[in-house]
């Protein structure tokens, strides 16, 4: 059997632990019926005197770290909402153990914001990773040596795995099952839990909001002008009209302050407005395009898909009430 260690961290998100355990229990039952034995030896691993076993899975008693010498796969659940940096510090006792397991050949996977604890081990250095769409910027800032991809659902970089938020947990679990077991086991599990397989992006779950976390008053003034007039076909020259700055210097200052160029900022404002209109069915798609400052239908569709991951039609069908 493959030795599976599920970290019972401080401040874990209960649904994350529940999803992990339920999926692997389901796989074990499947193998018990078809092969006569379970596939995974599942253990909850805790710090000494740490978190108690979750009440919904009291069949598992937490095992202290010192008693777990070898794992084939280590899983790090998501944290609850809150101060993730503080949670990582409170779980620092896991860090050396996770690294030791990896040094002995274990693969390691994190789910959602569990990526912060995985990054703290150093195992994500120069590797691709993702997390919940609302946490990826903080992950990139806290761990600049991690190659953070905010759009993907799952990453797999030489046996180090991460997933996006919420239901992305299931997509990483299916990926692991296909790799460790086989495609048929992954398909069976997907059907049991009613999961769409092979979802590639999580960008259409993200809500973008303009960044104001800077002290450049000139950039703030330009942002306000863009937010007030994004429906107009603004140029950079119109945005900075009357401001004491050259076009070249403005673009440089704007990107330093916000992380994107002025054109990208306008595009994001327009696409976010288009998403809201599509959700509310305020206009047909052509009307949405015109109301958000676009005239070229092809260019609008291409930009919308690039930023959101779906076409305007697909987005409306998915989210319109």
C-alpha positions as protocol buffer text, in pm:
chain_id: "A"
residue {
  index: 1
  type: UNK
  ca { x: 0 y: 0 z: 0 }
}
residue {
  index: 2
  type: UNK
  ca { x: 104 y: 358 z: -62 }
}
residue {
  index: 3
  type: UNK
  ca { x: 167 y: 544 z: 263 }
}
residue {
  index: 4
  type: UNK
  ca { x: -41 y: 862 z: 264 }
}
residue {
  index: 5
  type: UNK
  ca { x: 26 y: 1125 z: 533 }
}
residue {
  index: 6
  type: UNK
  ca { x: -236 y: 1399 z: 570 }
}
residue {
  index: 7
  type: UNK
  ca { x: -109 y: 1690 z: 779 }
}
residue {
  index: 8
  type: UNK
  ca { x: -347 y: 1794 z: 1054 }
}
residue {
  index: 9
  type: UNK
  ca { x: -227 y: 2151 z: 1072 }
}
residue {
  index: 10
  type: UNK
  ca { x: -333 y: 2422 z: 1312 }
}
residue {
  index: 11
  type: UNK
  ca { x: -617 y: 2628 z: 1157 }
}
residue {
  index: 12
  type: UNK
  ca { x: -689 y: 2372 z: 882 }
}
residue {
  index: 13
  type: UNK
  ca { x: -1007 y: 2420 z: 683 }
}
residue {
  index: 14
  type: UNK
  ca { x: -1240 y: 2132 z: 781 }
}
residue {
  index: 15
  type: UNK
  ca { x: -1386 y: 2089 z: 434 }
}
residue {
  index: 16
  type: UNK
  ca { x: -1033 y: 2048 z: 295 }
}
residue {
  index: 17
  type: UNK
  ca { x: -953 y: 1760 z: 531 }
}
residue {
  index: 18
  type: UNK
  ca { x: -1298 y: 1610 z: 472 }
}
residue {
  index: 19
  type: UNK
  ca { x: -1258 y: 1616 z: 93 }
}
residue {
  index: 20
  type: UNK
  ca { x: -912 y: 1457 z: 107 }
}
residue {
  index: 21
  type: UNK
  ca { x: -1016 y: 1179 z: 343 }
}
residue {
  index: 22
  type: UNK
  ca { x: -1345 y: 1109 z: 166 }
}
residue {
  index: 23
  type: UNK
  ca { x: -1178 y: 1076 z: -173 }
}
residue {
  index: 24
  type: UNK
  ca { x: -907 y: 840 z: -54 }
}
residue {
  index: 25
  type: UNK
  ca { x: -1154 y: 634 z: 151 }
}
residue {
  index: 26
  type: UNK
  ca { x: -1367 y: 601 z: -162 }
}
residue {
  index: 27
  type: UNK
  ca { x: -1065 y: 481 z: -358 }
}
residue {
  index: 28
  type: UNK
  ca { x: -978 y: 230 z: -86 }
}
residue {
  index: 29
  type: UNK
  ca { x: -1332 y: 89 z: -97 }
}
residue {
  index: 30
  type: UNK
  ca { x: -1310 y: 67 z: -475 }
}
residue {
  index: 31
  type: UNK
  ca { x: -985 y: -130 z: -451 }
}
residue {
  index: 32
  type: UNK
  ca { x: -1122 y: -344 z: -168 }
}
residue {
  index: 33
  type: UNK
  ca { x: -1411 y: -448 z: -392 }
}
residue {
  index: 34
  type: UNK
  ca { x: -1202 y: -506 z: -705 }
}
residue {
  index: 35
  type: UNK
  ca { x: -863 y: -615 z: -575 }
}
residue {
  index: 36
  type: UNK
  ca { x: -937 y: -740 z: -225 }
}
residue {
  index: 37
  type: UNK
  ca { x: -725 y: -479 z: -47 }
}
residue {
  index: 38
  type: UNK
  ca { x: -708 y: -99 z: -5 }
}
residue {
  index: 39
  type: UNK
  ca { x: -460 y: 102 z: -210 }
}
residue {
  index: 40
  type: UNK
  ca { x: -366 y: 370 z: 46 }
}
residue {
  index: 41
  type: UNK
  ca { x: -255 y: 351 z: 409 }
}
residue {
  index: 42
  type: UNK
  ca { x: -407 y: 678 z: 535 }
}
residue {
  index: 43
  type: UNK
  ca { x: -263 y: 858 z: 837 }
}
residue {
  index: 44
  type: UNK
  ca { x: -343 y: 1193 z: 995 }
}
residue {
  index: 45
  type: UNK
  ca { x: -14 y: 1345 z: 1114 }
}
residue {
  index: 46
  type: UNK
  ca { x: -6 y: 1605 z: 1391 }
}
residue {
  index: 47
  type: UNK
  ca { x: 238 y: 1799 z: 1602 }
}
residue {
  index: 48
  type: UNK
  ca { x: 292 y: 1677 z: 1959 }
}
residue {
  index: 49
  type: UNK
  ca { x: -6 y: 1794 z: 2163 }
}
residue {
  index: 50
  type: UNK
  ca { x: -150 y: 1950 z: 1848 }
}
residue {
  index: 51
  type: UNK
  ca { x: -487 y: 1949 z: 1676 }
}
residue {
  index: 52
  type: UNK
  ca { x: -740 y: 1683 z: 1766 }
}
residue {
  index: 53
  type: UNK
  ca { x: -890 y: 1453 z: 1505 }
}
residue {
  index: 54
  type: UNK
  ca { x: -1180 y: 1615 z: 1317 }
}
residue {
  index: 55
  type: UNK
  ca { x: -1511 y: 1495 z: 1458 }
}
residue {
  index: 56
  type: UNK
  ca { x: -1638 y: 1394 z: 1114 }
}
residue {
  index: 57
  type: UNK
  ca { x: -1350 y: 1146 z: 1077 }
}
residue {
  index: 58
  type: UNK
  ca { x: -1286 y: 1021 z: 1432 }
}
residue {
  index: 59
  type: UNK
  ca { x: -1192 y: 682 z: 1286 }
}
residue {
  index: 60
  type: UNK
  ca { x: -846 y: 835 z: 1239 }
}
residue {
  index: 61
  type: UNK
  ca { x: -643 y: 917 z: 1548 }
}
residue {
  index: 62
  type: UNK
  ca { x: -365 y: 1166 z: 1477 }
}
residue {
  index: 63
  type: UNK
  ca { x: -16 y: 1017 z: 1469 }
}
residue {
  index: 64
  type: UNK
  ca { x: 272 y: 1230 z: 1610 }
}
residue {
  index: 65
  type: UNK
  ca { x: 531 y: 1336 z: 1354 }
}
residue {
  index: 66
  type: UNK
  ca { x: 810 y: 1143 z: 1527 }
}
residue {
  index: 67
  type: UNK
  ca { x: 623 y: 816 z: 1467 }
}
residue {
  index: 68
  type: UNK
  ca { x: 602 y: 864 z: 1089 }
}
residue {
  index: 69
  type: UNK
  ca { x: 935 y: 770 z: 937 }
}
residue {
  index: 70
  type: UNK
  ca { x: 835 y: 722 z: 574 }
}
residue {
  index: 71
  type: UNK
  ca { x: 559 y: 852 z: 346 }
}
residue {
  index: 72
  type: UNK
  ca { x: 495 y: 806 z: -24 }
}
residue {
  index: 73
  type: UNK
  ca { x: 273 y: 1113 z: -40 }
}
residue {
  index: 74
  type: UNK
  ca { x: 229 y: 1406 z: 202 }
}
residue {
  index: 75
  type: UNK
  ca { x: -83 y: 1621 z: 171 }
}
residue {
  index: 76
  type: UNK
  ca { x: -116 y: 1973 z: 315 }
}
residue {
  index: 77
  type: UNK
  ca { x: -477 y: 2095 z: 354 }
}
residue {
  index: 78
  type: UNK
  ca { x: -603 y: 2450 z: 312 }
}
residue {
  index: 79
  type: UNK
  ca { x: -610 y: 2697 z: 597 }
}
residue {
  index: 80
  type: UNK
  ca { x: -921 y: 2876 z: 717 }
}
residue {
  index: 81
  type: UNK
  ca { x: -952 y: 3243 z: 624 }
}
residue {
  index: 82
  type: UNK
  ca { x: -739 y: 3475 z: 831 }
}
residue {
  index: 83
  type: UNK
  ca { x: -375 y: 3566 z: 886 }
}
residue {
  index: 84
  type: UNK
  ca { x: -202 y: 3304 z: 672 }
}
residue {
  index: 85
  type: UNK
  ca { x: 146 y: 3427 z: 769 }
}
residue {
  index: 86
  type: UNK
  ca { x: 61 y: 3371 z: 1136 }
}
residue {
  index: 87
  type: UNK
  ca { x: -79 y: 3026 z: 1054 }
}
residue {
  index: 88
  type: UNK
  ca { x: 246 y: 2930 z: 881 }
}
residue {
  index: 89
  type: UNK
  ca { x: 443 y: 3037 z: 1189 }
}
residue {
  index: 90
  type: UNK
  ca { x: 217 y: 2831 z: 1415 }
}
residue {
  index: 91
  type: UNK
  ca { x: 275 y: 2529 z: 1192 }
}
residue {
  index: 92
  type: UNK
  ca { x: 651 y: 2573 z: 1168 }
}
residue {
  index: 93
  type: UNK
  ca { x: 697 y: 2239 z: 1345 }
}
residue {
  index: 94
  type: UNK
  ca { x: 587 y: 2062 z: 1027 }
}
residue {
  index: 95
  type: UNK
  ca { x: 842 y: 2229 z: 799 }
}
residue {
  index: 96
  type: UNK
  ca { x: 1154 y: 2024 z: 872 }
}
residue {
  index: 97
  type: UNK
  ca { x: 949 y: 1701 z: 877 }
}
residue {
  index: 98
  type: UNK
  ca { x: 796 y: 1773 z: 534 }
}
residue {
  index: 99
  type: UNK
  ca { x: 1143 y: 1841 z: 393 }
}
residue {
  index: 100
  type: UNK
  ca { x: 1273 y: 1518 z: 547 }
}
residue {
  index: 101
  type: UNK
  ca { x: 989 y: 1319 z: 391 }
}
residue {
  index: 102
  type: UNK
  ca { x: 1065 y: 1475 z: 51 }
}
residue {
  index: 103
  type: UNK
  ca { x: 1435 y: 1396 z: 93 }
}
residue {
  index: 104
  type: UNK
  ca { x: 1338 y: 1032 z: 152 }
}
residue {
  index: 105
  type: UNK
  ca { x: 1141 y: 1026 z: -174 }
}
residue {
  index: 106
  type: UNK
  ca { x: 791 y: 1138 z: -76 }
}
residue {
  index: 107
  type: UNK
  ca { x: 589 y: 1355 z: -311 }
}
residue {
  index: 108
  type: UNK
  ca { x: 416 y: 1654 z: -152 }
}
residue {
  index: 109
  type: UNK
  ca { x: 88 y: 1824 z: -242 }
}
residue {
  index: 110
  type: UNK
  ca { x: -82 y: 2132 z: -104 }
}
residue {
  index: 111
  type: UNK
  ca { x: -442 y: 2239 z: -145 }
}
residue {
  index: 112
  type: UNK
  ca { x: -554 y: 2601 z: -180 }
}
residue {
  index: 113
  type: UNK
  ca { x: -379 y: 2816 z: 85 }
}
residue {
  index: 114
  type: UNK
  ca { x: -185 y: 2516 z: 211 }
}
residue {
  index: 115
  type: UNK
  ca { x: 61 y: 2629 z: -57 }
}
residue {
  index: 116
  type: UNK
  ca { x: 195 y: 2887 z: 190 }
}
residue {
  index: 117
  type: UNK
  ca { x: 313 y: 2614 z: 427 }
}
residue {
  index: 118
  type: UNK
  ca { x: 453 y: 2414 z: 136 }
}
residue {
  index: 119
  type: UNK
  ca { x: 641 y: 2724 z: 13 }
}
residue {
  index: 120
  type: UNK
  ca { x: 784 y: 2775 z: 363 }
}
residue {
  index: 121
  type: UNK
  ca { x: 958 y: 2437 z: 332 }
}
residue {
  index: 122
  type: UNK
  ca { x: 1157 y: 2558 z: 30 }
}
residue {
  index: 123
  type: UNK
  ca { x: 1022 y: 2272 z: -183 }
}
residue {
  index: 124
  type: UNK
  ca { x: 850 y: 2518 z: -416 }
}
residue {
  index: 125
  type: UNK
  ca { x: 1164 y: 2717 z: -490 }
}
residue {
  index: 126
  type: UNK
  ca { x: 1183 y: 2780 z: -866 }
}
residue {
  index: 127
  type: UNK
  ca { x: 877 y: 2559 z: -914 }
}
residue {
  index: 128
  type: UNK
  ca { x: 531 y: 2639 z: -1052 }
}
residue {
  index: 129
  type: UNK
  ca { x: 256 y: 2674 z: -795 }
}
residue {
  index: 130
  type: UNK
  ca { x: -94 y: 2806 z: -754 }
}
residue {
  index: 131
  type: UNK
  ca { x: -341 y: 2877 z: -475 }
}
residue {
  index: 132
  type: UNK
  ca { x: -683 y: 3030 z: -427 }
}
residue {
  index: 133
  type: UNK
  ca { x: -737 y: 3317 z: -672 }
}
residue {
  index: 134
  type: UNK
  ca { x: -762 y: 3564 z: -382 }
}
residue {
  index: 135
  type: UNK
  ca { x: -434 y: 3442 z: -230 }
}
residue {
  index: 136
  type: UNK
  ca { x: -197 y: 3414 z: -527 }
}
residue {
  index: 137
  type: UNK
  ca { x: -70 y: 3773 z: -504 }
}
residue {
  index: 138
  type: UNK
  ca { x: 14 y: 3728 z: -136 }
}
residue {
  index: 139
  type: UNK
  ca { x: 185 y: 3397 z: -216 }
}
residue {
  index: 140
  type: UNK
  ca { x: 399 y: 3564 z: -483 }
}
residue {
  index: 141
  type: UNK
  ca { x: 491 y: 3850 z: -249 }
}
residue {
  index: 142
  type: UNK
  ca { x: 573 y: 3624 z: 46 }
}
residue {
  index: 143
  type: UNK
  ca { x: 775 y: 3376 z: -162 }
}
residue {
  index: 144
  type: UNK
  ca { x: 928 y: 3554 z: -464 }
}
residue {
  index: 145
  type: UNK
  ca { x: 1131 y: 3245 z: -557 }
}
residue {
  index: 146
  type: UNK
  ca { x: 809 y: 3054 z: -634 }
}
residue {
  index: 147
  type: UNK
  ca { x: 675 y: 3069 z: -991 }
}
residue {
  index: 148
  type: UNK
  ca { x: 312 y: 3153 z: -910 }
}
residue {
  index: 149
  type: UNK
  ca { x: 54 y: 3088 z: -1182 }
}
residue {
  index: 150
  type: UNK
  ca { x: -279 y: 3241 z: -1074 }
}
residue {
  index: 151
  type: UNK
  ca { x: -489 y: 3091 z: -1352 }
}
residue {
  index: 152
  type: UNK
  ca { x: -423 y: 2718 z: -1344 }
}
residue {
  index: 153
  type: UNK
  ca { x: -625 y: 2472 z: -1136 }
}
residue {
  index: 154
  type: UNK
  ca { x: -342 y: 2226 z: -1066 }
}
residue {
  index: 155
  type: UNK
  ca { x: 37 y: 2232 z: -1087 }
}
residue {
  index: 156
  type: UNK
  ca { x: 266 y: 1929 z: -1093 }
}
residue {
  index: 157
  type: UNK
  ca { x: 636 y: 2010 z: -1091 }
}
residue {
  index: 158
  type: UNK
  ca { x: 846 y: 1697 z: -1044 }
}
residue {
  index: 159
  type: UNK
  ca { x: 629 y: 1548 z: -772 }
}
residue {
  index: 160
  type: UNK
  ca { x: 545 y: 1874 z: -593 }
}
residue {
  index: 161
  type: UNK
  ca { x: 178 y: 1957 z: -645 }
}
residue {
  index: 162
  type: UNK
  ca { x: -48 y: 2254 z: -570 }
}
residue {
  index: 163
  type: UNK
  ca { x: -411 y: 2335 z: -641 }
}
residue {
  index: 164
  type: UNK
  ca { x: -636 y: 2637 z: -662 }
}
residue {
  index: 165
  type: UNK
  ca { x: -921 y: 2703 z: -423 }
}
residue {
  index: 166
  type: UNK
  ca { x: -1236 y: 2518 z: -326 }
}
residue {
  index: 167
  type: UNK
  ca { x: -1334 y: 2251 z: -581 }
}
residue {
  index: 168
  type: UNK
  ca { x: -987 y: 2265 z: -735 }
}
residue {
  index: 169
  type: UNK
  ca { x: -900 y: 2033 z: -445 }
}
residue {
  index: 170
  type: UNK
  ca { x: -1088 y: 1757 z: -624 }
}
residue {
  index: 171
  type: UNK
  ca { x: -906 y: 1821 z: -951 }
}
residue {
  index: 172
  type: UNK
  ca { x: -570 y: 1779 z: -782 }
}
residue {
  index: 173
  type: UNK
  ca { x: -694 y: 1465 z: -608 }
}
residue {
  index: 174
  type: UNK
  ca { x: -806 y: 1323 z: -943 }
}
residue {
  index: 175
  type: UNK
  ca { x: -469 y: 1412 z: -1094 }
}
residue {
  index: 176
  type: UNK
  ca { x: -292 y: 1228 z: -812 }
}
residue {
  index: 177
  type: UNK
  ca { x: -521 y: 926 z: -844 }
}
residue {
  index: 178
  type: UNK
  ca { x: -460 y: 902 z: -1216 }
}
residue {
  index: 179
  type: UNK
  ca { x: -85 y: 916 z: -1154 }
}
residue {
  index: 180
  type: UNK
  ca { x: -73 y: 675 z: -857 }
}
residue {
  index: 181
  type: UNK
  ca { x: -354 y: 440 z: -955 }
}
residue {
  index: 182
  type: UNK
  ca { x: -486 y: 467 z: -1311 }
}
residue {
  index: 183
  type: UNK
  ca { x: -726 y: 660 z: -1533 }
}
residue {
  index: 184
  type: UNK
  ca { x: -1016 y: 427 z: -1455 }
}
residue {
  index: 185
  type: UNK
  ca { x: -984 y: 491 z: -1082 }
}
residue {
  index: 186
  type: UNK
  ca { x: -980 y: 867 z: -1141 }
}
residue {
  index: 187
  type: UNK
  ca { x: -1288 y: 845 z: -1365 }
}
residue {
  index: 188
  type: UNK
  ca { x: -1473 y: 628 z: -1111 }
}
residue {
  index: 189
  type: UNK
  ca { x: -1394 y: 880 z: -836 }
}
residue {
  index: 190
  type: UNK
  ca { x: -1497 y: 1174 z: -1054 }
}
residue {
  index: 191
  type: UNK
  ca { x: -1835 y: 1010 z: -1112 }
}
residue {
  index: 192
  type: UNK
  ca { x: -1885 y: 934 z: -742 }
}
residue {
  index: 193
  type: UNK
  ca { x: -1822 y: 1298 z: -649 }
}
residue {
  index: 194
  type: UNK
  ca { x: -1981 y: 1447 z: -965 }
}
residue {
  index: 195
  type: UNK
  ca { x: -1663 y: 1632 z: -1066 }
}
residue {
  index: 196
  type: UNK
  ca { x: -1594 y: 1759 z: -1418 }
}
residue {
  index: 197
  type: UNK
  ca { x: -1255 y: 1616 z: -1509 }
}
residue {
  index: 198
  type: UNK
  ca { x: -966 y: 1800 z: -1674 }
}
residue {
  index: 199
  type: UNK
  ca { x: -1067 y: 2155 z: -1587 }
}
residue {
  index: 200
  type: UNK
  ca { x: -763 y: 2364 z: -1677 }
}
residue {
  index: 201
  type: UNK
  ca { x: -823 y: 2716 z: -1544 }
}
residue {
  index: 202
  type: UNK
  ca { x: -962 y: 2894 z: -1240 }
}
residue {
  index: 203
  type: UNK
  ca { x: -939 y: 3246 z: -1384 }
}
residue {
  index: 204
  type: UNK
  ca { x: -1316 y: 3269 z: -1442 }
}
residue {
  index: 205
  type: UNK
  ca { x: -1369 y: 3243 z: -1064 }
}
residue {
  index: 206
  type: UNK
  ca { x: -1158 y: 3552 z: -995 }
}
residue {
  index: 207
  type: UNK
  ca { x: -1301 y: 3895 z: -922 }
}
residue {
  index: 208
  type: UNK
  ca { x: -1044 y: 4160 z: -1010 }
}
residue {
  index: 209
  type: UNK
  ca { x: -1035 y: 4484 z: -815 }
}
residue {
  index: 210
  type: UNK
  ca { x: -805 y: 4780 z: -879 }
}
residue {
  index: 211
  type: UNK
  ca { x: -494 y: 4798 z: -661 }
}
residue {
  index: 212
  type: UNK
  ca { x: -465 y: 5107 z: -439 }
}
residue {
  index: 213
  type: UNK
  ca { x: -183 y: 4978 z: -219 }
}
residue {
  index: 214
  type: UNK
  ca { x: 65 y: 5249 z: -312 }
}
residue {
  index: 215
  type: UNK
  ca { x: 144 y: 5610 z: -224 }
}
residue {
  index: 216
  type: UNK
  ca { x: 178 y: 5764 z: -571 }
}
residue {
  index: 217
  type: UNK
  ca { x: -87 y: 6038 z: -580 }
}
residue {
  index: 218
  type: UNK
  ca { x: -42 y: 6101 z: -950 }
}
residue {
  index: 219
  type: UNK
  ca { x: -110 y: 5734 z: -1028 }
}
residue {
  index: 220
  type: UNK
  ca { x: -411 y: 5739 z: -795 }
}
residue {
  index: 221
  type: UNK
  ca { x: -553 y: 6035 z: -988 }
}
residue {
  index: 222
  type: UNK
  ca { x: -500 y: 5849 z: -1317 }
}
residue {
  index: 223
  type: UNK
  ca { x: -668 y: 5539 z: -1175 }
}
residue {
  index: 224
  type: UNK
  ca { x: -970 y: 5744 z: -1073 }
}
residue {
  index: 225
  type: UNK
  ca { x: -994 y: 5891 z: -1423 }
}
residue {
  index: 226
  type: UNK
  ca { x: -982 y: 5544 z: -1576 }
}
residue {
  index: 227
  type: UNK
  ca { x: -1243 y: 5407 z: -1337 }
}
residue {
  index: 228
  type: UNK
  ca { x: -1475 y: 5700 z: -1408 }
}
residue {
  index: 229
  type: UNK
  ca { x: -1435 y: 5685 z: -1788 }
}
residue {
  index: 230
  type: UNK
  ca { x: -1334 y: 5328 z: -1878 }
}
residue {
  index: 231
  type: UNK
  ca { x: -1637 y: 5300 z: -2109 }
}
residue {
  index: 232
  type: UNK
  ca { x: -1489 y: 5573 z: -2327 }
}
residue {
  index: 233
  type: UNK
  ca { x: -1215 y: 5481 z: -2573 }
}
residue {
  index: 234
  type: UNK
  ca { x: -949 y: 5646 z: -2359 }
}
residue {
  index: 235
  type: UNK
  ca { x: -590 y: 5682 z: -2467 }
}
residue {
  index: 236
  type: UNK
  ca { x: -296 y: 5718 z: -2233 }
}
residue {
  index: 237
  type: UNK
  ca { x: -261 y: 6078 z: -2350 }
}
residue {
  index: 238
  type: UNK
  ca { x: -619 y: 6152 z: -2242 }
}
residue {
  index: 239
  type: UNK
  ca { x: -564 y: 5987 z: -1904 }
}
residue {
  index: 240
  type: UNK
  ca { x: -262 y: 6204 z: -1822 }
}
residue {
  index: 241
  type: UNK
  ca { x: -393 y: 6528 z: -1974 }
}
residue {
  index: 242
  type: UNK
  ca { x: -314 y: 6805 z: -1728 }
}
residue {
  index: 243
  type: UNK
  ca { x: -93 y: 6586 z: -1511 }
}
residue {
  index: 244
  type: UNK
  ca { x: 273 y: 6689 z: -1462 }
}
residue {
  index: 245
  type: UNK
  ca { x: 424 y: 6378 z: -1620 }
}
residue {
  index: 246
  type: UNK
  ca { x: 543 y: 6256 z: -1958 }
}
residue {
  index: 247
  type: UNK
  ca { x: 380 y: 5956 z: -2125 }
}
residue {
  index: 248
  type: UNK
  ca { x: 691 y: 5741 z: -2085 }
}
residue {
  index: 249
  type: UNK
  ca { x: 743 y: 5832 z: -1718 }
}
residue {
  index: 250
  type: UNK
  ca { x: 374 y: 5782 z: -1644 }
}
residue {
  index: 251
  type: UNK
  ca { x: 370 y: 5429 z: -1786 }
}
residue {
  index: 252
  type: UNK
  ca { x: 677 y: 5342 z: -1580 }
}
residue {
  index: 253
  type: UNK
  ca { x: 533 y: 5488 z: -1257 }
}
residue {
  index: 254
  type: UNK
  ca { x: 193 y: 5331 z: -1317 }
}
residue {
  index: 255
  type: UNK
  ca { x: 335 y: 4980 z: -1357 }
}
residue {
  index: 256
  type: UNK
  ca { x: 555 y: 5017 z: -1049 }
}
residue {
  index: 257
  type: UNK
  ca { x: 253 y: 5129 z: -843 }
}
residue {
  index: 258
  type: UNK
  ca { x: -12 y: 4886 z: -970 }
}
residue {
  index: 259
  type: UNK
  ca { x: 181 y: 4596 z: -1122 }
}
residue {
  index: 260
  type: UNK
  ca { x: 21 y: 4640 z: -1466 }
}
residue {
  index: 261
  type: UNK
  ca { x: 46 y: 4886 z: -1753 }
}
residue {
  index: 262
  type: UNK
  ca { x: -223 y: 5155 z: -1801 }
}
residue {
  index: 263
  type: UNK
  ca { x: -362 y: 4967 z: -2103 }
}
residue {
  index: 264
  type: UNK
  ca { x: -384 y: 4641 z: -1907 }
}
residue {
  index: 265
  type: UNK
  ca { x: -554 y: 4830 z: -1624 }
}
residue {
  index: 266
  type: UNK
  ca { x: -819 y: 4969 z: -1859 }
}
residue {
  index: 267
  type: UNK
  ca { x: -871 y: 4624 z: -2011 }
}
residue {
  index: 268
  type: UNK
  ca { x: -923 y: 4472 z: -1668 }
}
residue {
  index: 269
  type: UNK
  ca { x: -1173 y: 4743 z: -1571 }
}
residue {
  index: 270
  type: UNK
  ca { x: -1370 y: 4687 z: -1891 }
}
residue {
  index: 271
  type: UNK
  ca { x: -1369 y: 4307 z: -1873 }
}
residue {
  index: 272
  type: UNK
  ca { x: -1475 y: 4312 z: -1506 }
}
residue {
  index: 273
  type: UNK
  ca { x: -1766 y: 4540 z: -1599 }
}
residue {
  index: 274
  type: UNK
  ca { x: -1853 y: 4307 z: -1888 }
}
residue {
  index: 275
  type: UNK
  ca { x: -1857 y: 4007 z: -1653 }
}
residue {
  index: 276
  type: UNK
  ca { x: -2106 y: 4180 z: -1422 }
}
residue {
  index: 277
  type: UNK
  ca { x: -2332 y: 4274 z: -1713 }
}
residue {
  index: 278
  type: UNK
  ca { x: -2321 y: 3919 z: -1849 }
}
residue {
  index: 279
  type: UNK
  ca { x: -2407 y: 3778 z: -1507 }
}
residue {
  index: 280
  type: UNK
  ca { x: -2707 y: 4010 z: -1480 }
}
residue {
  index: 281
  type: UNK
  ca { x: -2824 y: 3970 z: -1841 }
}
residue {
  index: 282
  type: UNK
  ca { x: -2847 y: 4347 z: -1876 }
}
residue {
  index: 283
  type: UNK
  ca { x: -2759 y: 4342 z: -2247 }
}
residue {
  index: 284
  type: UNK
  ca { x: -2700 y: 4098 z: -2527 }
}
residue {
  index: 285
  type: UNK
  ca { x: -2332 y: 4025 z: -2586 }
}
residue {
  index: 286
  type: UNK
  ca { x: -2302 y: 4294 z: -2854 }
}
residue {
  index: 287
  type: UNK
  ca { x: -2458 y: 4543 z: -2615 }
}
residue {
  index: 288
  type: UNK
  ca { x: -2216 y: 4441 z: -2339 }
}
residue {
  index: 289
  type: UNK
  ca { x: -1927 y: 4491 z: -2579 }
}
residue {
  index: 290
  type: UNK
  ca { x: -2043 y: 4843 z: -2673 }
}
residue {
  index: 291
  type: UNK
  ca { x: -2123 y: 4940 z: -2313 }
}
residue {
  index: 292
  type: UNK
  ca { x: -1772 y: 4852 z: -2202 }
}
residue {
  index: 293
  type: UNK
  ca { x: -1588 y: 5051 z: -2466 }
}
residue {
  index: 294
  type: UNK
  ca { x: -1529 y: 4798 z: -2746 }
}
residue {
  index: 295
  type: UNK
  ca { x: -1639 y: 4806 z: -3110 }
}
residue {
  index: 296
  type: UNK
  ca { x: -1452 y: 4509 z: -3258 }
}
residue {
  index: 297
  type: UNK
  ca { x: -1642 y: 4191 z: -3164 }
}
residue {
  index: 298
  type: UNK
  ca { x: -1351 y: 3961 z: -3245 }
}
residue {
  index: 299
  type: UNK
  ca { x: -1104 y: 4164 z: -3039 }
}
residue {
  index: 300
  type: UNK
  ca { x: -1351 y: 4176 z: -2749 }
}
residue {
  index: 301
  type: UNK
  ca { x: -1405 y: 3797 z: -2752 }
}
residue {
  index: 302
  type: UNK
  ca { x: -1032 y: 3729 z: -2772 }
}
residue {
  index: 303
  type: UNK
  ca { x: -946 y: 3962 z: -2486 }
}
residue {
  index: 304
  type: UNK
  ca { x: -1233 y: 3831 z: -2272 }
}
residue {
  index: 305
  type: UNK
  ca { x: -1117 y: 3471 z: -2320 }
}
residue {
  index: 306
  type: UNK
  ca { x: -754 y: 3564 z: -2253 }
}
residue {
  index: 307
  type: UNK
  ca { x: -838 y: 3729 z: -1919 }
}
residue {
  index: 308
  type: UNK
  ca { x: -1132 y: 3516 z: -1803 }
}
residue {
  index: 309
  type: UNK
  ca { x: -1062 y: 3178 z: -1959 }
}
residue {
  index: 310
  type: UNK
  ca { x: -1408 y: 3154 z: -2119 }
}
residue {
  index: 311
  type: UNK
  ca { x: -1579 y: 3327 z: -2411 }
}
residue {
  index: 312
  type: UNK
  ca { x: -1845 y: 3589 z: -2323 }
}
residue {
  index: 313
  type: UNK
  ca { x: -2115 y: 3341 z: -2430 }
}
residue {
  index: 314
  type: UNK
  ca { x: -1969 y: 3061 z: -2217 }
}
residue {
  index: 315
  type: UNK
  ca { x: -1936 y: 3294 z: -1918 }
}
residue {
  index: 316
  type: UNK
  ca { x: -2300 y: 3407 z: -1947 }
}
residue {
  index: 317
  type: UNK
  ca { x: -2421 y: 3048 z: -1972 }
}
residue {
  index: 318
  type: UNK
  ca { x: -2222 y: 2952 z: -1662 }
}
residue {
  index: 319
  type: UNK
  ca { x: -2309 y: 3243 z: -1437 }
}
residue {
  index: 320
  type: UNK
  ca { x: -2622 y: 3426 z: -1557 }
}
residue {
  index: 321
  type: UNK
  ca { x: -2914 y: 3380 z: -1321 }
}
